[in-house]
PDB file of C-alpha atoms in Angstrom:
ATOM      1  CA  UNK A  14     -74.900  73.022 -57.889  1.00 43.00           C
ATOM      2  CA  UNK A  15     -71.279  73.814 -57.114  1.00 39.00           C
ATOM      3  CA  UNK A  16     -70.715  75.724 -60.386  1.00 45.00           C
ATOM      4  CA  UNK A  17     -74.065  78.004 -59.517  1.00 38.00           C
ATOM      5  CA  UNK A  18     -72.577  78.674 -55.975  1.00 36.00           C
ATOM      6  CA  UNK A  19     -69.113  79.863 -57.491  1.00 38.00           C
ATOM      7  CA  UNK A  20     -71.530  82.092 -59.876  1.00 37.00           C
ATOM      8  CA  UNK A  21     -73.429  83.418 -57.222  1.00 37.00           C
ATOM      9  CA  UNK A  22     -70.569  84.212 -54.737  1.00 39.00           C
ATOM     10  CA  UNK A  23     -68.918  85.713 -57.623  1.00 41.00           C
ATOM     11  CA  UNK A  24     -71.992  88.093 -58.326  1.00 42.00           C
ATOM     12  CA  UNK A  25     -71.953  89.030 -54.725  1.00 43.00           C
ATOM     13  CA  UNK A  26     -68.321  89.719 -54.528  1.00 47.00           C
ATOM     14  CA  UNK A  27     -68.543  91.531 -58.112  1.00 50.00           C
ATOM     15  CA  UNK A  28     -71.636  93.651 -56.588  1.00 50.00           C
ATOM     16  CA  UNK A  29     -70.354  94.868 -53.613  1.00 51.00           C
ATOM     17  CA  UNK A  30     -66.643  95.782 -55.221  1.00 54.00           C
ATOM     18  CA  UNK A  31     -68.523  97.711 -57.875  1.00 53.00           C
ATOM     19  CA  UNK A  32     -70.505  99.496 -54.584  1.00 60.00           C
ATOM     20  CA  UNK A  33     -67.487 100.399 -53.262  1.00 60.00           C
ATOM     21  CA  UNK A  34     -66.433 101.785 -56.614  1.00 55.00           C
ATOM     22  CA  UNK A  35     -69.024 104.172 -56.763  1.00 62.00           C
ATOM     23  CA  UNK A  36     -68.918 105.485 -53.738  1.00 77.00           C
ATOM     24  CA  UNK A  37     -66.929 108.467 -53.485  1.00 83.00           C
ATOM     25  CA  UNK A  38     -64.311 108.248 -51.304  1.00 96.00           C
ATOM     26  CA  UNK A  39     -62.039 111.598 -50.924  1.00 95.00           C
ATOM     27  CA  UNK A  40     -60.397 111.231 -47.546  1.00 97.00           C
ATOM     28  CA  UNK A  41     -59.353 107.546 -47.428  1.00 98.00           C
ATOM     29  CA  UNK A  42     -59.006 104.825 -49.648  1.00 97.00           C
ATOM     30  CA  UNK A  43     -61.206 101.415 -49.936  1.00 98.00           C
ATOM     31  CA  UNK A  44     -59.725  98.406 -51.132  1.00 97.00           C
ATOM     32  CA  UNK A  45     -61.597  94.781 -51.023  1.00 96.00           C
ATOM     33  CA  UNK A  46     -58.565  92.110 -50.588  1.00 95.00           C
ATOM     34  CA  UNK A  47     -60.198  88.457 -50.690  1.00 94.00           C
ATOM     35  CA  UNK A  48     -62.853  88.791 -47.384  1.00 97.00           C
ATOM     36  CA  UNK A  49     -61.208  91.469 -45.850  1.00 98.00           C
ATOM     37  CA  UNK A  50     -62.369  95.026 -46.412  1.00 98.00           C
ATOM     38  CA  UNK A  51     -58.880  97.626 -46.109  1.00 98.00           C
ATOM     39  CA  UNK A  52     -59.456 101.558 -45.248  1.00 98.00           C
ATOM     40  CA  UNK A  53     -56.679 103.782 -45.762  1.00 98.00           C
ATOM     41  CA  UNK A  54     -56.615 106.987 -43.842  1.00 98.00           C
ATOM     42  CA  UNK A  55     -55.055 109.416 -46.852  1.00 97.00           C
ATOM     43  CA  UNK A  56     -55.327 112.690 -46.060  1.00 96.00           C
ATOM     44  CA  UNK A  57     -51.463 114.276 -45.956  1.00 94.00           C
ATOM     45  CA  UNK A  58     -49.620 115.187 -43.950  1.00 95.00           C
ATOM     46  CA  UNK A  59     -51.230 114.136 -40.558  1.00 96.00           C
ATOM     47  CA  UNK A  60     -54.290 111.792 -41.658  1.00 97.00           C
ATOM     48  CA  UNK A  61     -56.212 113.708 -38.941  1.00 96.00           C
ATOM     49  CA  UNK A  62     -59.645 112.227 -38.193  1.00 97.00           C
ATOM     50  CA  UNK A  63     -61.720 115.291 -39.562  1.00 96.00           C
ATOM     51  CA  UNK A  64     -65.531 115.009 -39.129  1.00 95.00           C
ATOM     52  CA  UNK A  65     -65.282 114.079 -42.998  1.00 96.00           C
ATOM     53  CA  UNK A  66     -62.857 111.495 -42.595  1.00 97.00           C
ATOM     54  CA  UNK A  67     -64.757 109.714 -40.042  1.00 97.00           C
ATOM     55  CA  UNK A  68     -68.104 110.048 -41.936  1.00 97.00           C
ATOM     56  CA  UNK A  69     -66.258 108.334 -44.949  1.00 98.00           C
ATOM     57  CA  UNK A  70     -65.117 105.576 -41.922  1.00 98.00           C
ATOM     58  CA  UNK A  71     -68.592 105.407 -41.367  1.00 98.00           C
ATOM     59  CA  UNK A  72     -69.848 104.822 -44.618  1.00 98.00           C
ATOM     60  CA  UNK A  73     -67.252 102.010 -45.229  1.00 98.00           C
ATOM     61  CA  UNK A  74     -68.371 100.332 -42.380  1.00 98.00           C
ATOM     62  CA  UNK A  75     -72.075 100.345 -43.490  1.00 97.00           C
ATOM     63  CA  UNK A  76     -70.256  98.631 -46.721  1.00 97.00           C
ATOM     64  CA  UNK A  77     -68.759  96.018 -44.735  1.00 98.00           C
ATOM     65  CA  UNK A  78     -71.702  95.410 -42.746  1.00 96.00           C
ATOM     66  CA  UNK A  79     -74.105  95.319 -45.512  1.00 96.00           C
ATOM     67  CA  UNK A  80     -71.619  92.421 -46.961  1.00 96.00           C
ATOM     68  CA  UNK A  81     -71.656  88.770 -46.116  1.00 94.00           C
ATOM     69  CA  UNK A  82     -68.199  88.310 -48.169  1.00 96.00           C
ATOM     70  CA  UNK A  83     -66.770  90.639 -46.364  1.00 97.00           C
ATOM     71  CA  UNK A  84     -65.225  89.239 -42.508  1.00 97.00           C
ATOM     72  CA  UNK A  85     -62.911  91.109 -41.266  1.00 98.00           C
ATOM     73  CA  UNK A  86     -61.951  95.142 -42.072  1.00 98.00           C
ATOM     74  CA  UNK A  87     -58.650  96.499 -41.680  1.00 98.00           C
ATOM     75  CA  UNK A  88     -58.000  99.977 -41.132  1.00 98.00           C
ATOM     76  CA  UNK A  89     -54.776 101.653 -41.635  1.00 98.00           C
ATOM     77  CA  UNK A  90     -53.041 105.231 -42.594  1.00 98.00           C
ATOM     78  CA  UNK A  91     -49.986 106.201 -44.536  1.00 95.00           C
ATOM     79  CA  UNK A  92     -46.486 105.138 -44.173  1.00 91.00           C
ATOM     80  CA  UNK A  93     -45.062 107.563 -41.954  1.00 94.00           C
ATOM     81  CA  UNK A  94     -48.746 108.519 -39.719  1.00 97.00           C
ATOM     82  CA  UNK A  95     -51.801 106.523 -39.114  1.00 98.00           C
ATOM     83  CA  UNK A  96     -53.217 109.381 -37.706  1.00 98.00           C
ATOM     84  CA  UNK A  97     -51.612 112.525 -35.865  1.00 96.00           C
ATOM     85  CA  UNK A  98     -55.135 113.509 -34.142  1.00 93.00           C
ATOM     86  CA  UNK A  99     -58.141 115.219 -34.371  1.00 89.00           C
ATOM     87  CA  UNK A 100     -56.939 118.777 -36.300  1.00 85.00           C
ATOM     88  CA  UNK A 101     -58.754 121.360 -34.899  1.00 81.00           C
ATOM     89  CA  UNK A 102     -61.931 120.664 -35.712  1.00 75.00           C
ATOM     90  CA  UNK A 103     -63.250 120.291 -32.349  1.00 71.00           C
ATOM     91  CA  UNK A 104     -62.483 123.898 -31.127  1.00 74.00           C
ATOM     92  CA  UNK A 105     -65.109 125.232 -33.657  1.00 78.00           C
ATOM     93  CA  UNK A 106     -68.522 126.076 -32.562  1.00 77.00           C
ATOM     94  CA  UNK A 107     -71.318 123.880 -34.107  1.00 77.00           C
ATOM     95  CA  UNK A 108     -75.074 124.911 -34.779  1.00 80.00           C
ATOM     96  CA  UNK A 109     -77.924 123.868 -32.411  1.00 80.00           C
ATOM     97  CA  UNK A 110     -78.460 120.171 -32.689  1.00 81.00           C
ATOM     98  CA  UNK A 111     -75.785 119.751 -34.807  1.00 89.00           C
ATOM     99  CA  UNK A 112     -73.116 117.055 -33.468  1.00 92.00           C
ATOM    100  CA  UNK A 113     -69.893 118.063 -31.788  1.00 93.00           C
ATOM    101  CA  UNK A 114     -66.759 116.604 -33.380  1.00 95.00           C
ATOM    102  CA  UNK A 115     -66.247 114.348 -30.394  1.00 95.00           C
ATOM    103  CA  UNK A 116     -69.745 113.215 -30.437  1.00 96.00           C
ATOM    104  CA  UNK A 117     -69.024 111.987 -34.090  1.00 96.00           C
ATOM    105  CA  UNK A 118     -65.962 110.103 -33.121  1.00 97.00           C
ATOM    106  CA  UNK A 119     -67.406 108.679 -30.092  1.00 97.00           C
ATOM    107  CA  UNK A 120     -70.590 107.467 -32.453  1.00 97.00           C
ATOM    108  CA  UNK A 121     -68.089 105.708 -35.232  1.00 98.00           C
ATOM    109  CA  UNK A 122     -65.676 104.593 -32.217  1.00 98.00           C
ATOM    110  CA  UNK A 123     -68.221 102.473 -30.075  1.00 97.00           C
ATOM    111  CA  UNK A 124     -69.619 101.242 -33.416  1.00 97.00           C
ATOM    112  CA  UNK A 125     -66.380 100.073 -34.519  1.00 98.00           C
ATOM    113  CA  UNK A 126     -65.967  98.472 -31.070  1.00 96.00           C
ATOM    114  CA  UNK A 127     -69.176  96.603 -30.789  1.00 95.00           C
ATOM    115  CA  UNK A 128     -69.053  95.718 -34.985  1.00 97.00           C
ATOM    116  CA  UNK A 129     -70.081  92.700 -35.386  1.00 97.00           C
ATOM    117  CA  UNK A 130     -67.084  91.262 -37.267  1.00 97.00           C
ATOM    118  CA  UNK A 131     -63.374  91.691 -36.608  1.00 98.00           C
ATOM    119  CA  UNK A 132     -61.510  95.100 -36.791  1.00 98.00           C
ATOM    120  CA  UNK A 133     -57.699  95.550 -36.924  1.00 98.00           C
ATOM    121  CA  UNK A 134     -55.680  98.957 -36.737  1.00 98.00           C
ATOM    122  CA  UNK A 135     -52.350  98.551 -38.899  1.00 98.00           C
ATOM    123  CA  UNK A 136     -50.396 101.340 -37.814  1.00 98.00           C
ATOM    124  CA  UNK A 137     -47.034 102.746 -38.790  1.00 97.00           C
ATOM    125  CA  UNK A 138     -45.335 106.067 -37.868  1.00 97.00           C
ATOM    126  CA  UNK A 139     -47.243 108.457 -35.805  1.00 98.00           C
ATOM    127  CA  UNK A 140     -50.577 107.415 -33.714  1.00 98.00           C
ATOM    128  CA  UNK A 141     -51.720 110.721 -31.362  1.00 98.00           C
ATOM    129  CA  UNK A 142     -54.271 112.300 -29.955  1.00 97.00           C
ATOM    130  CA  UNK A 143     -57.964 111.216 -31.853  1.00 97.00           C
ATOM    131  CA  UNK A 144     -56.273 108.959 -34.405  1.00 98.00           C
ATOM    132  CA  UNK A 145     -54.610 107.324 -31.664  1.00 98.00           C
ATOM    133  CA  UNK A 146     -58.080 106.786 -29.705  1.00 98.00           C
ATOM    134  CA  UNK A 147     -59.356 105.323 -33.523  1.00 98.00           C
ATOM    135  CA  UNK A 148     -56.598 102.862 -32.962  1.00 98.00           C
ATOM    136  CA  UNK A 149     -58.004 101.916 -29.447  1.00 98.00           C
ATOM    137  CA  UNK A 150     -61.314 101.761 -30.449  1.00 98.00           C
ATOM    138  CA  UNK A 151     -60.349  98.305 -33.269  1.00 98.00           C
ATOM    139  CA  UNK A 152     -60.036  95.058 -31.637  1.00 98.00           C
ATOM    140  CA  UNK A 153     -56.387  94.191 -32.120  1.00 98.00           C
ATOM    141  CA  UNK A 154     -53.326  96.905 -32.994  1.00 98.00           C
ATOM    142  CA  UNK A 155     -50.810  95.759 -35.636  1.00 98.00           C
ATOM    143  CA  UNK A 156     -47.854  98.143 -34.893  1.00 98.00           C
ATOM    144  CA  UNK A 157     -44.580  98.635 -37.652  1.00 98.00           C
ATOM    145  CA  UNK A 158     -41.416  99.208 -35.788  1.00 98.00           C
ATOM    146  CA  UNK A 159     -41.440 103.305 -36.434  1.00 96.00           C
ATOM    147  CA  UNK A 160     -44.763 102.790 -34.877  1.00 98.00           C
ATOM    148  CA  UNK A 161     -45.149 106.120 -31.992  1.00 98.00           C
ATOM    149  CA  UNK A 162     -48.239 106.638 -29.685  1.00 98.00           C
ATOM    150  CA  UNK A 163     -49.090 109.413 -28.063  1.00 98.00           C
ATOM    151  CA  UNK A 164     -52.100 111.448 -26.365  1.00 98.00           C
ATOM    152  CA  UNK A 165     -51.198 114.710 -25.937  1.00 96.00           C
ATOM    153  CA  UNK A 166     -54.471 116.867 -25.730  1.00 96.00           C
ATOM    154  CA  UNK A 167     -53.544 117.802 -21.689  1.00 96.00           C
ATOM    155  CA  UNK A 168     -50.329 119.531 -22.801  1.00 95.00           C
ATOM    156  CA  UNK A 169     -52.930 121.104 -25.798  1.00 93.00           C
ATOM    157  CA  UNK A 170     -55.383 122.561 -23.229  1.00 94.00           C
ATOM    158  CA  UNK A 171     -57.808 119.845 -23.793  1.00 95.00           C
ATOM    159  CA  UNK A 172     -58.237 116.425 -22.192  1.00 96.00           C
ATOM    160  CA  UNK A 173     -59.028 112.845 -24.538  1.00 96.00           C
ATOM    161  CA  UNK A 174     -62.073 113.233 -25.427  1.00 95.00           C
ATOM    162  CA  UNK A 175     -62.898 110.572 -28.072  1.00 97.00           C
ATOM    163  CA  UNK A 176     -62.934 107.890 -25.542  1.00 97.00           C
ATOM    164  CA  UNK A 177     -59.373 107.521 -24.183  1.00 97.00           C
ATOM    165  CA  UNK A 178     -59.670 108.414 -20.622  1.00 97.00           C
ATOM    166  CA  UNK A 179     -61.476 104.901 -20.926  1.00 96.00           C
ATOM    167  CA  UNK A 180     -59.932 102.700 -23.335  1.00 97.00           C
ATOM    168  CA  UNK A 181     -56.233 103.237 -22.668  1.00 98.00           C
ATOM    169  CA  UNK A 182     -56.975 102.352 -19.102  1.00 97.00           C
ATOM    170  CA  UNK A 183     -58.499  99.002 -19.464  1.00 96.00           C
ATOM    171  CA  UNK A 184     -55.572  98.470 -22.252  1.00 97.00           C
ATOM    172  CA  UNK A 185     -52.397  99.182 -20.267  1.00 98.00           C
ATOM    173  CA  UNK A 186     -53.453  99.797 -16.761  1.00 97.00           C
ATOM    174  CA  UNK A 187     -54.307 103.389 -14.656  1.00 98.00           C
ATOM    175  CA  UNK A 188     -51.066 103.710 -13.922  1.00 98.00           C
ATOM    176  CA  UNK A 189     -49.329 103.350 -16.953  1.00 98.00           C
ATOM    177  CA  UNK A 190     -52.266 105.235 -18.546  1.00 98.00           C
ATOM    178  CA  UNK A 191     -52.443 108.390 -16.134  1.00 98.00           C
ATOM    179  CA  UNK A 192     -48.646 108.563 -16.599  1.00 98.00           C
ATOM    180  CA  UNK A 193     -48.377 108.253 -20.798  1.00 98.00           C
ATOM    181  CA  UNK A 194     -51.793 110.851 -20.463  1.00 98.00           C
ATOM    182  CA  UNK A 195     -50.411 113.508 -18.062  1.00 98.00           C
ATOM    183  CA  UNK A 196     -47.069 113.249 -19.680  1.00 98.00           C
ATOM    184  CA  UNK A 197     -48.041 113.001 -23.577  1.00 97.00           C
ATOM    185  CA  UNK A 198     -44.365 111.393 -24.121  1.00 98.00           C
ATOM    186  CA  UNK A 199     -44.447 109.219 -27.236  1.00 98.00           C
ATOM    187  CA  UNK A 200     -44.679 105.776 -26.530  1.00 98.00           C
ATOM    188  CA  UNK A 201     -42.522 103.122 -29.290  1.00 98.00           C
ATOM    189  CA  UNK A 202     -43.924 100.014 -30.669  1.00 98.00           C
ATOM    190  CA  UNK A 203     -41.717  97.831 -28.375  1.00 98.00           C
ATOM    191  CA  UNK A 204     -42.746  99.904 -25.542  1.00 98.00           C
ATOM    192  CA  UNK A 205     -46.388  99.611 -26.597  1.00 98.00           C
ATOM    193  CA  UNK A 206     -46.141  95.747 -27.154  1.00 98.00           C
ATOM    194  CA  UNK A 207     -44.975  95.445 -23.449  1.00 98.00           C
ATOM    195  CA  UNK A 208     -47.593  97.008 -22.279  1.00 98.00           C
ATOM    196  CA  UNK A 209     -50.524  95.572 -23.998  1.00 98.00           C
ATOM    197  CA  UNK A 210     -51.219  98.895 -26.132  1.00 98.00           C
ATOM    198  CA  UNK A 211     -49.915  96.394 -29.396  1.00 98.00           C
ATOM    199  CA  UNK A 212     -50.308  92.790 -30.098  1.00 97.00           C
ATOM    200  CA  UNK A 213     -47.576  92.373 -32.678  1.00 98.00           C
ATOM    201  CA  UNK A 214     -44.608  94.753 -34.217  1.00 98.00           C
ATOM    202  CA  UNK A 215     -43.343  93.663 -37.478  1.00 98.00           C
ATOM    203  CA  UNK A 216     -41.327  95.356 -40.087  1.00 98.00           C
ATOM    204  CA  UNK A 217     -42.571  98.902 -41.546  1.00 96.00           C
ATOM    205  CA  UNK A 218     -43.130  97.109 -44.779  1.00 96.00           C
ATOM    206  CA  UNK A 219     -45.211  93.701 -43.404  1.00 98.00           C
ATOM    207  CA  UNK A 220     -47.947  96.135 -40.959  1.00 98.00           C
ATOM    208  CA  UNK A 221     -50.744  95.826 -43.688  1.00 98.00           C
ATOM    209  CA  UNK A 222     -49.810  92.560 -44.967  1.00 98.00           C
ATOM    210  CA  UNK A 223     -50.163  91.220 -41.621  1.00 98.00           C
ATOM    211  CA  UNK A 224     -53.098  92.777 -40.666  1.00 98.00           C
ATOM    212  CA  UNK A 225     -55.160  91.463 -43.678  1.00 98.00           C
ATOM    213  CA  UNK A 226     -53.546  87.616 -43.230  1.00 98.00           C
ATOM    214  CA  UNK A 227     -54.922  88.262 -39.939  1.00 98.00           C
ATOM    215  CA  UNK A 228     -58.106  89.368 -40.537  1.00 98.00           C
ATOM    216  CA  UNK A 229     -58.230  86.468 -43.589  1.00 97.00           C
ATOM    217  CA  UNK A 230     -57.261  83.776 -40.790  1.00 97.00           C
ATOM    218  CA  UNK A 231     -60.153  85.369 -38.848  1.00 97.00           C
ATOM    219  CA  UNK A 232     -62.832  85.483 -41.298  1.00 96.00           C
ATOM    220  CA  UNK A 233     -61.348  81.905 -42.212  1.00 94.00           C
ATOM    221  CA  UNK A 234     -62.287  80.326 -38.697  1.00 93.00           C
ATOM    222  CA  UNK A 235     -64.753  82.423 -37.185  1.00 94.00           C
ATOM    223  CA  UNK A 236     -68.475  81.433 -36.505  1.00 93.00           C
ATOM    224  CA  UNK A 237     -69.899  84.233 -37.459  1.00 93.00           C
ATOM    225  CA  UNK A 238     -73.221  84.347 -35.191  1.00 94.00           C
ATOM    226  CA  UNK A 239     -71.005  83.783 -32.392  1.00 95.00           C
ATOM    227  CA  UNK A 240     -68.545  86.396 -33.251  1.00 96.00           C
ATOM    228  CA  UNK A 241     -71.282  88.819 -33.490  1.00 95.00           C
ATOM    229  CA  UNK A 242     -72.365  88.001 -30.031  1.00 96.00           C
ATOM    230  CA  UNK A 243     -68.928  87.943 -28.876  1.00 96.00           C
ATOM    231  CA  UNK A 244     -68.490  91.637 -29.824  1.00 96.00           C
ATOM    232  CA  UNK A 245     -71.787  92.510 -28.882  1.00 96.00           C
ATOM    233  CA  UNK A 246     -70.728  91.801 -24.803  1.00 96.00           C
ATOM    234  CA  UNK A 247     -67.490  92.351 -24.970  1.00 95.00           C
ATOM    235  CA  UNK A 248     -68.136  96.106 -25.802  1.00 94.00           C
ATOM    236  CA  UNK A 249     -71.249  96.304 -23.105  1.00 95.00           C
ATOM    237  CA  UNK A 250     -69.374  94.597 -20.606  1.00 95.00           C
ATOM    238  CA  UNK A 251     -67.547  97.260 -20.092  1.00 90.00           C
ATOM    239  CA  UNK A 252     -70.519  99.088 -18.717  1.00 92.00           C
ATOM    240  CA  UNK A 253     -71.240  96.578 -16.099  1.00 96.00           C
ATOM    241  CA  UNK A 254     -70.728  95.414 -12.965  1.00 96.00           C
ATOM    242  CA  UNK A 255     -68.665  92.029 -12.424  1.00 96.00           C
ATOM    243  CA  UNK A 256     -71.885  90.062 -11.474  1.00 97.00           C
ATOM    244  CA  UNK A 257     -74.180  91.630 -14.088  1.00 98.00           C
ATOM    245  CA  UNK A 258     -71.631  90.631 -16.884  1.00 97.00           C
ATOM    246  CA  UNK A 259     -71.047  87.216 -15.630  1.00 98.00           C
ATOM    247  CA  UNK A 260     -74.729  86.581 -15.898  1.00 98.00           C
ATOM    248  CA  UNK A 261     -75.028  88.455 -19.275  1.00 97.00           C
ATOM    249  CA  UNK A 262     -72.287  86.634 -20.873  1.00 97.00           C
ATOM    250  CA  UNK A 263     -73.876  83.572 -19.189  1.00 98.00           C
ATOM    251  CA  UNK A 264     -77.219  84.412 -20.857  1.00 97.00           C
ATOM    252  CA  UNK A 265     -75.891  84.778 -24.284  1.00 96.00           C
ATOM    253  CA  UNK A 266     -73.931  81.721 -24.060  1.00 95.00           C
ATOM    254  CA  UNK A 267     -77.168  79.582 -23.243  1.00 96.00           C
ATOM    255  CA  UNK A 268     -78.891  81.238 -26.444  1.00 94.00           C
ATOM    256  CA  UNK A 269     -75.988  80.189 -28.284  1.00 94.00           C
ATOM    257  CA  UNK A 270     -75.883  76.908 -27.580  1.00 93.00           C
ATOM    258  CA  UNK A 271     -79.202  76.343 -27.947  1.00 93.00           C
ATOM    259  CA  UNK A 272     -79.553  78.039 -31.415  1.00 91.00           C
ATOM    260  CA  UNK A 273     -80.585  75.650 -34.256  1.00 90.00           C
ATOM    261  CA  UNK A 274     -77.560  76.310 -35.886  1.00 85.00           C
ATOM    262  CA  UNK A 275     -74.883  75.261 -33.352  1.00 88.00           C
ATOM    263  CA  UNK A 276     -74.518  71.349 -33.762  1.00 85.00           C
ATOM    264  CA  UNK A 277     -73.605  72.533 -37.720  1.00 86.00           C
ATOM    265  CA  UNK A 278     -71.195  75.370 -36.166  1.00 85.00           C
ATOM    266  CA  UNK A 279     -69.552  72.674 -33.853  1.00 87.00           C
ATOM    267  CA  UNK A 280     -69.472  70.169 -36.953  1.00 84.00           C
ATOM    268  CA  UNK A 281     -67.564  72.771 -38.889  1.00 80.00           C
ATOM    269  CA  UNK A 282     -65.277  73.346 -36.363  1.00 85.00           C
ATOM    270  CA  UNK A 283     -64.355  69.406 -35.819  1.00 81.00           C
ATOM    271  CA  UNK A 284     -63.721  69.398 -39.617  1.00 78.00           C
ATOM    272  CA  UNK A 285     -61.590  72.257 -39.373  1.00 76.00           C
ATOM    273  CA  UNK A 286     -59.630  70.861 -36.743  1.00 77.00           C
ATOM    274  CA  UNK A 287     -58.755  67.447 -38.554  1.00 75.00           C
ATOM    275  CA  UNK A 288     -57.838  69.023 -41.621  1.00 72.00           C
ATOM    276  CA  UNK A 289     -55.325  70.797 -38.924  1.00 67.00           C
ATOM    277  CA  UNK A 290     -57.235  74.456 -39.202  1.00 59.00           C
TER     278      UNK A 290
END
């Protein structure tokens, strides 16, 4: 029985690598590491988050999704710039009932933030403008020490339009936000950890290794029906009034725990925990 399971998740993990093979990929890169699936922004010199790149986003996502290996996905850029913003993209006129630019990004964003497993931004060098709001869209920000921030669209003639006027907000605070907004200064990695914008800065050279032992430890220790549901409210929360979220979260906690699978979920755990997990 064991040797057919080891078959069987070795077909699956075979299948979906060879999916991710054919796909064409021509703005970023997709790499499967173990569980975790790793998207590499690669489009020189400013990685800018073109309507193609963020279809390709999309379509990795859809792998990653589709994928029961697969736990956790890590996105990331280049070296020197995660991504240096939107390009100008948005200023060109679209057809009738075809999509803005923004209206892409904000699409991919919220999907990203309400994905039902883990996603982490491993950023070095430059973060601005649309890439930046990519960044603040993933559920945890891995930052390299030449890490910089920056949303600069008011100084542009334009305002943050691919969700930022929310997220950076309920990151770092209105103040802190209206003041890193109406100035578009960079902001550093150290800076950015103080504030909340980061959760860890490590060496230039450690951001993606991180990020993937990260998202391994996640996928590792994660129940993944709760984690689902966990996303799921975190990202409508948002949305909601104190008292309607307190009862919603309420709600989904009570169909959690009585699910038929949670006394094997809380068995799994105890295990875990004894064998110091």
């Amino acid at each position: 029985m064991k040797k057919l399971l080891v078959i069987l998740l070795f077909t699956i993990s075979s299948a979906v690598t060879a999916q991710v093979a054919e796909t064409t990929f021509k703005n970023i890169e997709v790499t499967k590491k173990h569980n975790v699936l790793l998207l590499s922004i690669n489009v020189p010199p400013r990685n800018t988050v073109s309507k193609a790149v963020l279809a390709e986003i999309n379509t990795a996502i859809n792998l990653a999704e589709s994928d029961e290996n697969i736990g956790a996905v890590v996105i990331t850029g280049t070296n020197k710039v995660f991504s240096a913003g939107a390009g100008g993209e948005s200023l060109k006129g679209v057809d009738k009932g075809e999509m803005t630019h923004a209206a892409i990004a904000h699409k991919v964003y919220n999907r990203i933030e309400s994905f039902p497993k883990p996603v982490i931004a491993a950023i070095s060098g430059i973060s601005a403008g649309g890439g930046n709001e990519l960044a603040m869209s993933c559920d945890i920000r891995i930052a390299g020490e030449s890490a910089q921030f920056r949303q600069h669209e008011l100084q542009a003639g334009l305002i943050p339009g691919f969700g930022g006027m929310q997220r950076l907000p309920r990151l770092v605070g209105q103040s802190r936000a209206m003041e890193i907004m109406l100035t578009g200064r960079y902001v550093g990695a150290v800076e950015a950890l103080s504030i909340g914008l980061v959760t860890t800065v490590v060496p230039d050279s450690e951001v993606v290794l991180k990020a993937v032992s990260l998202a391994q430890q996640l996928n590792d220790n994660l129940d993944r029906k709760a984690l689902a549901q966990f996303k799921k409210r975190m990202a409508l929360s948002s949305s909601e009034t104190f008292k309607e979220a307190l009862i919603n979260d309420q709600l989904a906690f009570d169909e959690l725990a009585t699910s038929p699978d949670i006394h094997a979920a809380i068995a799994t755990f105890i295990e875990k925990q004894k064998n110091g997990k």
